[in-house]
Coordinates of C-alpha atoms and ligand atoms in Angstrom, one line a residue:
X1175 CA 5.1 15.2 10.6
X1176 CA 5.2 11.9 12.4
X1177 CA 8.3 9.8 11.6
X1178 CA 7.3 6.2 10.8
X1179 CA 10.5 4.9 9.3
X1180 CA 10.7 2.1 11.8
X1181 CA 7.4 0.7 10.3
X1182 CA 8.9 0.5 6.8
X1183 CA 8.4 -3.3 6.4
X1184 CA 4.8 -3.2 7.5
X1185 CA 4.0 -0.2 5.4
X1186 CA 5.6 -1.6 2.4
X1187 CA 3.9 -5.0 2.8
X1188 CA 0.5 -3.2 3.0
X1189 CA 1.3 -1.1 -0.1
X1190 CA 2.2 -4.1 -2.2
X1191 CA -1.2 -5.6 -1.5
X1192 CA -3.1 -2.4 -2.2
X1193 CA -4.4 -3.0 -5.8
X1194 CA -5.5 0.6 -6.3
X1195 CA -2.2 1.9 -5.3
X1196 CA -0.4 -0.5 -7.5
X1197 CA -2.4 0.6 -10.5
X1198 CA -1.8 4.3 -9.8
X1199 CA 1.9 3.8 -9.3
X1200 CA 2.3 1.7 -12.5
X1201 CA 0.5 4.2 -14.7
X1202 CA 2.1 7.4 -13.4
X1203 CA 5.7 6.0 -13.0
X1204 CA 5.8 4.9 -16.7
X1205 CA 4.3 8.2 -17.8
X1206 CA 6.9 10.4 -16.0
X1207 CA 9.8 8.2 -17.1
X1208 CA 8.7 8.3 -20.8
X1209 CA 8.3 12.1 -20.7
X1210 CA 11.7 12.5 -19.1
X1211 CA 13.4 10.2 -21.7
X1212 CA 11.7 12.0 -24.6
X1213 CA 12.8 15.4 -23.2
X1214 CA 16.4 14.4 -22.9
X1215 CA 16.4 12.7 -26.3
X1216 CA 15.7 16.0 -28.0
X1217 CA 18.9 17.5 -26.6
X1218 CA 22.0 17.5 -28.8
X1219 CA 24.3 16.6 -25.9
X1220 CA 22.3 15.4 -22.9
X1221 CA 25.3 13.9 -21.2
X1222 CA 27.2 17.2 -21.6
X1223 CA 24.4 19.1 -20.0
X1224 CA 24.2 16.7 -17.0
X1225 CA 28.0 17.1 -16.6
X1226 CA 27.5 20.9 -16.5
X1227 CA 24.7 20.5 -13.9
X1228 CA 26.9 18.3 -11.8
X1229 CA 29.7 20.8 -12.0
X1230 CA 27.4 23.6 -10.8
X1231 CA 26.4 21.6 -7.7
X1232 CA 30.0 20.6 -7.0
X1233 CA 31.2 24.2 -7.2
X1234 CA 28.3 25.4 -5.1
X1235 CA 29.1 22.8 -2.3
X1236 CA 32.8 23.6 -2.5
X1237 CA 32.1 27.3 -1.8
X1238 CA 29.0 26.9 0.4
X1239 CA 29.9 29.2 3.3
X1240 CA 31.0 32.0 1.0
X1241 CA 27.9 31.7 -1.2
X1242 CA 25.6 31.7 1.8
X1243 CA 27.1 34.8 3.2
X1244 CA 27.0 36.5 -0.3
X1245 CA 23.4 35.5 -0.6
X1246 CA 22.6 37.0 2.8
X1247 CA 24.2 40.3 1.9
X1248 CA 22.4 40.5 -1.4
X1249 CA 19.0 39.7 0.1
X1250 CA 19.6 42.4 2.7
X1251 CA 20.7 44.9 0.1
X1252 CA 17.4 44.2 -1.8
X1253 CA 15.5 45.0 1.4
X1254 CA 14.8 41.5 2.6
X1255 CA 15.6 39.8 6.0
X1256 CA 17.6 36.7 6.4
X1257 CA 17.2 34.2 9.3
X1258 CA 19.5 31.3 10.1
X1259 CA 17.9 28.2 11.5
X1260 CA 20.1 25.4 13.0
X1261 CA 17.2 22.9 13.5
X1262 CA 13.7 22.2 12.4
X1263 CA 12.4 23.5 15.8
X1264 CA 14.4 26.7 15.4
X1265 CA 12.9 27.3 11.9
X1266 CA 9.4 26.7 13.2
X1267 CA 10.0 29.2 15.9
X1268 CA 11.3 31.8 13.5
X1269 CA 8.3 31.5 11.1
X1270 CA 5.9 31.2 14.0
X1271 CA 7.4 34.3 15.5
X1272 CA 7.0 36.2 12.3
X1273 CA 3.3 35.1 12.1
X1274 CA 2.7 36.3 15.6
X1275 CA 4.5 39.6 15.2
X1276 CA 2.5 40.4 12.1
X1277 CA -0.8 39.1 13.5
X1278 CA -1.1 36.6 10.6
X1279 CA -4.4 34.8 10.6
X1280 CA -4.1 32.9 7.3
X1281 CA -1.3 31.8 5.1
X1282 CA -1.1 30.2 1.6
X1283 CA 1.8 27.9 0.7
X1284 CA 3.5 26.7 -2.4
X1285 CA 4.6 23.1 -2.6
X1286 CA 7.8 22.7 -0.5
X1287 CA 9.3 19.5 0.8
X1288 CA 11.5 21.4 3.3
X1289 CA 8.4 22.8 5.1
X1290 CA 7.1 19.2 5.3
X1291 CA 10.5 18.3 6.8
X1292 CA 10.1 20.7 9.6
X1293 CA 6.3 20.1 10.1
X1294 CA 5.5 23.7 9.6
X1295 CA 1.7 23.4 8.9
X1296 CA 0.9 21.8 12.2
X1297 CA 3.1 24.3 14.0
X1298 CA 1.3 27.3 12.4
X1299 CA -2.1 25.7 12.9
X1300 CA -1.2 25.4 16.6
X1301 CA -0.7 29.1 16.7
X1302 CA -4.1 29.7 15.2
X1303 CA -3.0 30.4 11.6
X1304 CA -5.2 29.0 8.9
X1305 CA -2.7 27.4 6.5
X1306 CA -3.7 26.4 3.0
X1307 CA -1.6 24.3 0.5
X1308 CA -2.2 25.8 -2.9
X1309 CA -0.4 23.3 -5.2
X1310 CA -3.2 21.0 -6.4
X1311 CA -1.4 17.8 -5.3
X1312 CA -0.6 19.3 -1.9
X1313 CA -4.1 20.6 -1.6
X1314 CA -5.4 17.1 -2.2
X1315 CA -3.2 15.5 0.5
X1316 CA -3.9 18.3 2.9
X1317 CA -7.6 17.5 2.7
X1318 CA -6.8 13.8 3.0
X1319 CA -4.6 14.4 6.0
X1320 CA -1.7 12.5 4.4
X1321 CA 1.9 13.2 3.8
X1322 CA 3.3 13.6 0.2
X1323 CA 4.1 10.3 -1.6
X1324 CA 6.3 11.8 -4.3
X1325 CA 8.7 14.7 -4.4
X1326 CA 7.0 16.5 -7.3
X1327 CA 3.7 14.7 -7.5
X1328 CA 2.6 14.5 -3.8
X1329 CA -0.8 12.9 -4.6
X1330 CA 0.5 10.4 -7.2
X1331 CA -1.0 7.6 -5.1
X1332 CA -4.6 8.8 -5.7
X1333 CA -6.6 8.4 -8.9
X1334 CA -9.3 10.9 -10.0
X1335 CA -12.2 8.8 -8.5
X1336 CA -10.6 9.0 -5.1
X1337 CA -10.0 12.7 -5.4
X1338 CA -13.6 13.3 -6.5
X1339 CA -14.8 11.4 -3.4
X1340 CA -12.4 13.4 -1.2
X1341 CA -13.5 16.8 -2.6
X1342 CA -17.1 15.9 -2.3
X1343 CA -16.8 14.8 1.4
X1344 CA -14.4 17.5 2.5
X1345 CA -15.6 20.5 0.5
X1346 CA -19.3 19.6 0.3
X1347 CA -19.3 19.8 -3.5
X1348 CA -21.0 17.4 -6.1
X1349 CA -18.6 14.7 -7.4
X1350 CA -16.7 15.9 -10.4
X1351 CA -16.3 13.5 -13.3
X1352 CA -13.3 15.0 -15.1
X1353 CA -9.8 16.3 -14.1
X1354 CA -10.9 19.7 -15.4
X1355 CA -13.9 19.6 -13.1
X1356 CA -11.7 18.7 -10.1
X1357 CA -9.3 21.5 -11.0
X1358 CA -12.1 23.9 -11.1
X1359 CA -13.3 22.9 -7.6
X1360 CA -9.8 23.4 -6.2
X1361 CA -9.4 26.7 -8.0
X1362 CA -12.8 27.9 -6.6
X1363 CA -11.8 26.8 -3.1
X1364 CA -8.4 28.4 -3.2
X1365 CA -9.0 31.7 -4.9
X1366 CA -10.5 33.4 -1.9
X1367 CA -7.8 32.0 0.3
X1368 CA -5.1 33.8 -1.8
X1369 CA -7.0 37.0 -1.5
X1370 CA -7.4 36.7 2.3
X1371 CA -3.9 35.5 3.1
X1372 CA -1.6 37.6 5.2
X1373 CA 1.5 35.4 4.6
X1374 CA 2.7 33.5 1.6
X1375 CA 5.2 30.6 2.3
X1376 CA 7.3 28.9 -0.3
X1377 CA 10.4 26.8 -0.6
X1378 CA 13.1 27.6 -3.2
X1379 CA 14.3 25.5 -6.1
X1380 CA 17.5 27.6 -6.1
X1381 CA 18.9 30.7 -4.5
X1382 CA 21.3 32.8 -6.6
X1383 CA 24.1 34.2 -4.5
X1384 CA 25.3 36.9 -6.9
X1385 CA 21.8 38.6 -7.1
X1386 CA 20.1 37.5 -3.9
X1387 CA 17.3 36.0 -5.9
X1388 CA 15.0 33.0 -5.1
X1389 CA 14.1 30.9 -8.1
X1390 CA 10.7 29.0 -8.1
X1391 CA 9.3 26.7 -10.7
X1392 CA 5.7 25.7 -11.0
X1393 CA 3.0 24.8 -13.5
X1394 CA -0.2 26.1 -11.8
X1395 CA 0.4 29.8 -11.1
X1396 CA -0.3 29.2 -7.4
X1397 CA 3.3 30.2 -6.4
X1398 CA 3.0 33.5 -8.3
X1399 CA -0.1 34.2 -6.3
X1400 CA 1.4 33.1 -3.0
X1401 CA 4.4 35.2 -3.4
X1402 CA 2.8 38.4 -4.7
X1403 CA -0.6 38.8 -3.1
X1404 CA 0.0 38.4 0.7
X1405 CA 1.8 41.2 2.5
X1406 CA 4.6 39.0 3.8
X1407 CA 6.6 36.4 1.8
X1408 CA 8.6 33.8 3.8
X1409 CA 11.0 31.5 1.9
X1410 CA 12.3 28.4 3.7
X1411 CA 15.3 26.8 2.0
X1412 CA 18.0 24.2 3.0
X1413 CA 21.6 25.5 2.9
X1414 CA 22.3 23.3 -0.2
X1415 CA 20.0 25.3 -2.5
X1416 CA 22.4 28.2 -3.0
X1417 CA 24.2 28.4 -6.4
X1418 CA 26.7 31.0 -7.5
X1419 CA 25.3 32.8 -10.5
X1420 CA 22.4 33.3 -12.9
X1421 CA 24.4 31.5 -15.5
X1422 CA 24.5 28.4 -13.2
X1423 CA 20.7 28.8 -12.7
X1424 CA 20.3 28.5 -16.5
X1425 CA 22.1 25.2 -16.5
X1426 CA 19.9 23.8 -13.7
X1427 CA 16.8 25.2 -15.4
X1428 CA 17.7 23.2 -18.5
X1429 CA 17.7 19.8 -16.6
X1430 CA 15.3 20.2 -13.7
X1431 CA 11.9 20.5 -15.5
X1432 CA 13.1 17.9 -18.1
X1433 CA 13.9 15.4 -15.3
X1434 CA 10.8 16.2 -13.3
X1435 CA 7.9 16.4 -15.7
X1436 CA 9.6 16.0 -19.2
X1437 CA 9.0 19.8 -19.9
X1438 CA 11.6 22.0 -21.6
X1439 CA 10.7 24.6 -19.0
X1440 CA 8.0 24.8 -16.3
X1441 CA 5.0 27.0 -17.2
X1442 CA 6.1 29.6 -14.7
X1443 CA 9.6 30.4 -13.6
X1444 CA 9.7 33.2 -10.9
X1445 CA 13.0 34.9 -10.0
X1446 CA 12.3 37.0 -6.9
X1447 CA 14.6 39.5 -5.4
X1448 CA 13.5 41.1 -2.1
X1449 CA 10.2 42.7 -1.4
X1450 CA 8.1 45.1 -3.5
X1451 CA 10.1 48.2 -4.4
X1452 CA 8.8 51.7 -4.5
X1453 CA 6.6 52.3 -7.4
X1454 CA 5.9 48.6 -8.0
X1455 CA 2.3 47.4 -7.8
X1456 CA 2.8 43.7 -7.0
X1457 CA 4.9 41.9 -4.4
X1458 CA 5.0 41.6 -0.6
X1459 CA 5.8 44.4 1.8
X1460 CA 8.2 42.2 3.6
X1461 CA 10.5 39.4 2.4
X1462 CA 12.0 36.9 4.8
X1463 CA 14.5 34.2 3.8
X1464 CA 14.9 31.4 6.4
X1465 CA 18.1 29.3 5.7
X1466 CA 17.9 25.9 7.3
X1467 CA 20.7 23.5 8.4
X1468 CA 18.8 20.7 10.2
X1469 CA 21.7 18.2 9.9
X1470 CA 22.9 19.3 6.5
X1471 CA 26.3 20.7 7.7
X1472 CA 26.9 17.3 9.3
X1473 CA 26.3 15.6 5.9
X1474 CA 28.5 18.3 4.3
X1475 CA 31.4 17.5 6.6
X1476 CA 31.6 13.9 5.5
X1477 CA 33.2 13.7 2.0
X1478 CA 31.6 10.3 1.4
X1479 CA 28.1 11.6 2.0
X1480 CA 28.4 15.2 0.8
X1481 CA 27.0 14.3 -2.6
X1482 CA 23.6 13.8 -1.0
X1483 CA 23.3 17.6 -0.9
X1484 CA 23.6 17.9 -4.7
X1485 CA 20.0 16.7 -5.1
X1486 CA 17.7 19.3 -6.9
X1487 CA 14.6 17.3 -6.0
X1488 CA 13.4 16.5 -9.5
X1489 CA 11.9 13.1 -8.5
X1490 CA 13.4 11.3 -11.5
X1491 CA 15.1 8.6 -9.4
X1492 CA 11.8 7.7 -7.8
X1493 CA 10.1 7.1 -11.2
X1494 CA 12.7 4.5 -12.3
X1495 CA 13.2 2.8 -9.0
X1496 CA 11.8 -0.7 -9.0
X1497 CA 11.3 -0.6 -5.2
X1498 CA 9.5 2.8 -5.1
X1499 CA 7.3 1.7 -8.0
X1500 CA 6.0 -1.2 -6.0
X1501 CA 5.8 0.3 -2.5
X1502 CA 5.1 4.0 -3.2
X1503 CA 6.2 7.0 -1.1
X1504 CA 4.3 6.5 2.1
X1505 CA 6.1 3.3 2.9
X1506 CA 9.3 5.2 3.5
X1507 CA 7.7 6.6 6.6
X1508 CA 8.8 10.3 6.2
X1509 CA 8.9 13.2 3.8
X1510 CA 11.5 11.9 1.3
X1511 CA 11.1 8.7 -0.6
X1512 CA 12.7 6.6 -3.3
X1513 CA 16.4 6.3 -3.7
X1514 CA 17.2 9.8 -2.6
X1515 CA 14.9 9.3 0.4
X1516 CA 16.7 6.1 1.3
X1517 CA 20.0 8.0 1.4
X1518 CA 18.8 11.3 2.9
X1519 CA 16.3 10.2 5.5
X1520 CA 18.7 8.2 7.8
X1521 CA 21.0 11.2 7.7
X1522 CA 18.3 13.7 8.7
X1523 CA 16.2 11.7 11.2
X1524 CA 19.0 10.3 13.3
X1525 CA 17.7 8.9 16.5
X1526 CA 14.8 7.2 14.6
X1527 CA 15.2 3.7 13.2
X1528 CA 15.6 4.5 9.5
X1529 CA 18.4 2.0 9.0
X1530 CA 16.2 -0.3 6.8
X1531 CA 15.9 2.2 4.0
X1532 CA 19.3 2.0 2.3
X1533 CA 19.0 -1.8 2.5
X1534 CA 15.6 -1.8 0.8
X1535 CA 17.1 -1.2 -2.6
X1536 CA 18.3 -3.4 -5.5
X1537 CA 21.4 -1.4 -6.4
X1538 CA 20.3 -1.7 -10.0
X1539 CA 21.7 1.7 -10.8
X1540 CA 18.6 3.0 -12.7
X1541 CA 18.5 6.1 -10.4
X1542 CA 22.1 7.1 -11.2
X1543 CA 21.3 6.8 -14.9
X1544 CA 18.6 9.4 -14.8
X1545 CA 19.8 11.8 -12.1
X1546 CA 20.2 15.2 -13.8
X1547 CA 23.2 16.1 -11.6
X1548 CA 24.7 12.6 -11.8
X1549 CA 24.6 11.8 -8.1
X1550 CA 26.1 8.3 -7.6
X1551 CA 23.1 7.0 -5.7
X1552 CA 24.2 3.3 -5.6
X1553 CA 27.5 4.4 -4.0
X1554 CA 25.7 6.6 -1.5
X1555 CA 23.3 3.7 -0.7
X1556 CA 26.3 1.5 0.0
X1557 CA 28.0 4.2 2.0
X1558 CA 24.9 4.5 4.2
X1559 CA 24.7 0.7 4.6
X1560 CA 28.3 0.7 5.7
X1561 CA 27.8 3.6 8.1
X1562 CA 24.7 2.2 9.6
X1563 CA 26.4 -1.2 10.1
X1564 CA 29.9 -0.2 11.2
X1565 CA 29.2 2.8 13.3
X1566 CA 27.4 1.7 16.5
X1567 CA 27.5 5.3 17.7
X1568 CA 25.3 6.4 14.8
X1569 CA 22.0 7.4 16.4
X1570 CA 19.7 4.9 14.6
X1571 CA 22.3 2.4 13.5
X1572 CA 21.4 -1.2 12.5
X1573 CA 20.4 -3.0 15.7
X1574 CA 22.6 -5.6 17.2
X1575 CA 20.1 -8.4 16.4
X1576 CA 20.7 -7.8 12.7
X1577 CA 24.3 -6.8 12.9
X1578 CA 25.5 -10.0 14.4
X1579 CA 24.4 -12.4 11.5
X1580 CA 25.5 -9.9 8.8
X1581 CA 28.9 -9.5 10.5
X1582 CA 29.2 -13.2 10.9
X1583 CA 28.6 -13.7 7.2
X1584 CA 31.1 -11.0 6.4
X1585 CA 33.7 -12.6 8.6
X1586 CA 33.1 -16.0 7.0
X1587 CA 33.3 -14.6 3.5
X1588 CA 36.7 -13.1 4.4
X1589 CA 38.0 -16.5 5.7
X1590 CA 37.7 -19.0 2.9
X1591 CA 38.9 -22.1 4.9
X1592 CA 36.4 -21.5 7.7
X1593 CA 33.7 -20.7 5.1
X1594 CA 34.2 -24.0 3.2
X1595 CA 34.3 -26.0 6.5
X1596 CA 31.1 -24.4 7.6
X1597 CA 29.5 -25.0 4.1
X1598 CA 30.5 -28.7 4.4
X1599 CA 29.0 -28.9 7.9
X1600 CA 25.8 -27.3 6.7
X1601 CA 25.5 -29.6 3.7
X1602 CA 25.8 -32.6 6.1
X1603 CA 23.2 -31.0 8.4
X1604 CA 20.9 -30.4 5.6
X1605 CA 21.0 -34.1 4.5
X1606 CA 19.6 -34.9 8.0
X1607 CA 17.3 -31.9 8.7
X1608 CA 16.0 -31.1 5.3
X1609 CA 16.7 -33.8 2.7
X1610 CA 16.0 -32.6 -0.8
X1611 CA 15.2 -29.1 0.6
X1612 CA 12.1 -30.2 2.6
X1613 CA 12.3 -29.6 6.3
X1614 CA 12.1 -32.8 8.3
X1615 CA 12.8 -31.3 11.6
X1616 CA 12.6 -27.6 12.3
X1617 CA 13.2 -26.8 15.9
X1618 CA 11.6 -23.8 17.7
X1619 CA 11.7 -20.9 17.0
X1620 CA 11.8 -22.0 13.3
X1621 CA 9.0 -24.6 13.6
X1622 CA 6.1 -22.7 12.0
X1623 CA 8.5 -21.1 9.5
X1624 CA 10.1 -24.3 8.5
X1625 CA 6.8 -26.3 8.0
X1626 CA 5.9 -24.1 5.1
X1627 CA 9.2 -23.7 3.3
X1628 CA 11.6 -25.4 1.0
X1629 CA 15.2 -24.4 1.3
X1630 CA 17.6 -24.5 -1.6
X1631 CA 19.6 -27.7 -1.7
X1632 CA 23.2 -26.9 -0.8
X1633 CA 25.7 -28.3 -3.3
X1634 CA 29.4 -28.4 -3.4
X1635 CA 30.7 -24.8 -4.0
X1636 CA 31.5 -24.0 -7.6
X1637 CA 35.1 -23.1 -6.8
X1638 CA 35.6 -26.6 -5.4
X1639 CA 34.0 -28.3 -8.4
X1640 CA 35.9 -26.2 -10.9
X1641 CA 39.2 -27.2 -9.4
X1642 CA 38.5 -30.9 -10.0
X1643 CA 37.3 -30.5 -13.6
X1644 CA 39.8 -32.0 -16.0
X1645 CA 40.6 -29.7 -18.9
X1646 CA 39.5 -31.1 -22.2
X1647 CA 41.2 -30.3 -25.5
X1648 CA 39.0 -28.3 -27.9
X1649 CA 37.5 -30.2 -30.7
X1650 CA 39.2 -29.7 -34.0
Ligands
SF4_2127 S1 18.8 12.3 -6.5 FE1 18.9 13.1 -8.6 S2 17.2 12.1 -9.6 FE2 16.8 11.9 -7.4 S3 15.5 13.6 -6.9 FE3 17.6 14.2 -6.5 S4 18.3 15.2 -8.4 FE4 16.5 14.1 -8.9

């Protein structure tokens, strides 16, 4: 998938002016948030449950190497194969190699952000594999040739009229009037793909080390079909998805659907362990687990950024983020959007200019309030700002043109005498250049900018005024 993070400002500007997008975002953001709040309000101890979920992720991260090795062993004992992929390119090569070795002509996929991250569809298409997304939202954006705009609702930016037009033009069907009609069209188009597919590809919501099981949540039944009908099942997961036990899985199952869609539990929860066994009728002949690093161990190695890997991809932080709710997911320029995208993307796509993302936030804290695993997203956003500012060796750090003015202000703020002297000089300059806040003179390159703008009138700093105020006795 093309990385367009450097176009963030332009993409966001365009999104804000897109009335249809604004209406879609406003409607669906409120709906998801309301459902999430209702689902948590029904719990006797929602905070206690979130604490438990956080503890599961902390324990998993603390024992990551051991858990991954245990997982590998259990998967192999169950008859599956485990592959380790250091990079996106490596993961593509592994899955492409499997497709070639097994003469795979067509594949069906369950929704998976990590396959978007490595650009798997294009790679397989280049090898001649006919790849079909089977989640309804992913199917829609695949037909539209667009990336996902939300972690759990990839087509959230489209309304039903747009989808009806898309189906009519791409599938050659009459325009459907209702959501039911649209679903029926997708079902009709996909059913034969499931039956014809040689390979099923999914991500993993979790991987349980003690049993070697992959846990998948869904509401449409498409993952059940993708994992049981084709003769090969390939799972791609990031290293951070492993958890120790089935008991831990139960804790995360209690918070994940509630946070994502406001459901007590997703309609289908699949716990898959290895390929089909002797005597079983369903399931793949071969099961392959591809465990991806792609920069995650670098994040893991930094205690200040490690918490990023606690994310269970519920999407709740997107639904409450005032920035995401105005600019939508495509503005972020890559796979992950919203607060978690602003933290994760600059760490994964080093070398690309993604530095703007952590700065494009209000730090209001709404994301941290809803995160089911209590990730301190505002702290992570500040950490990333600091990293991108202070570490010039960071591949994709804040460019020097932006770093100089910010550093200058930082230095001034740390030296009160110089700051007040500069403020006095600026007030004097303003009386000449922009009396009353209206620019009288604005030299190039500020000429065009200055003609159209008022600037706030600079007044004596509050601390200076305060020190001169005579205390008055309280009235009796
Ligand atoms: S950061 Fe938290 S709220 Fe956001 S997607 Fe991840 S788990 Fe969900």
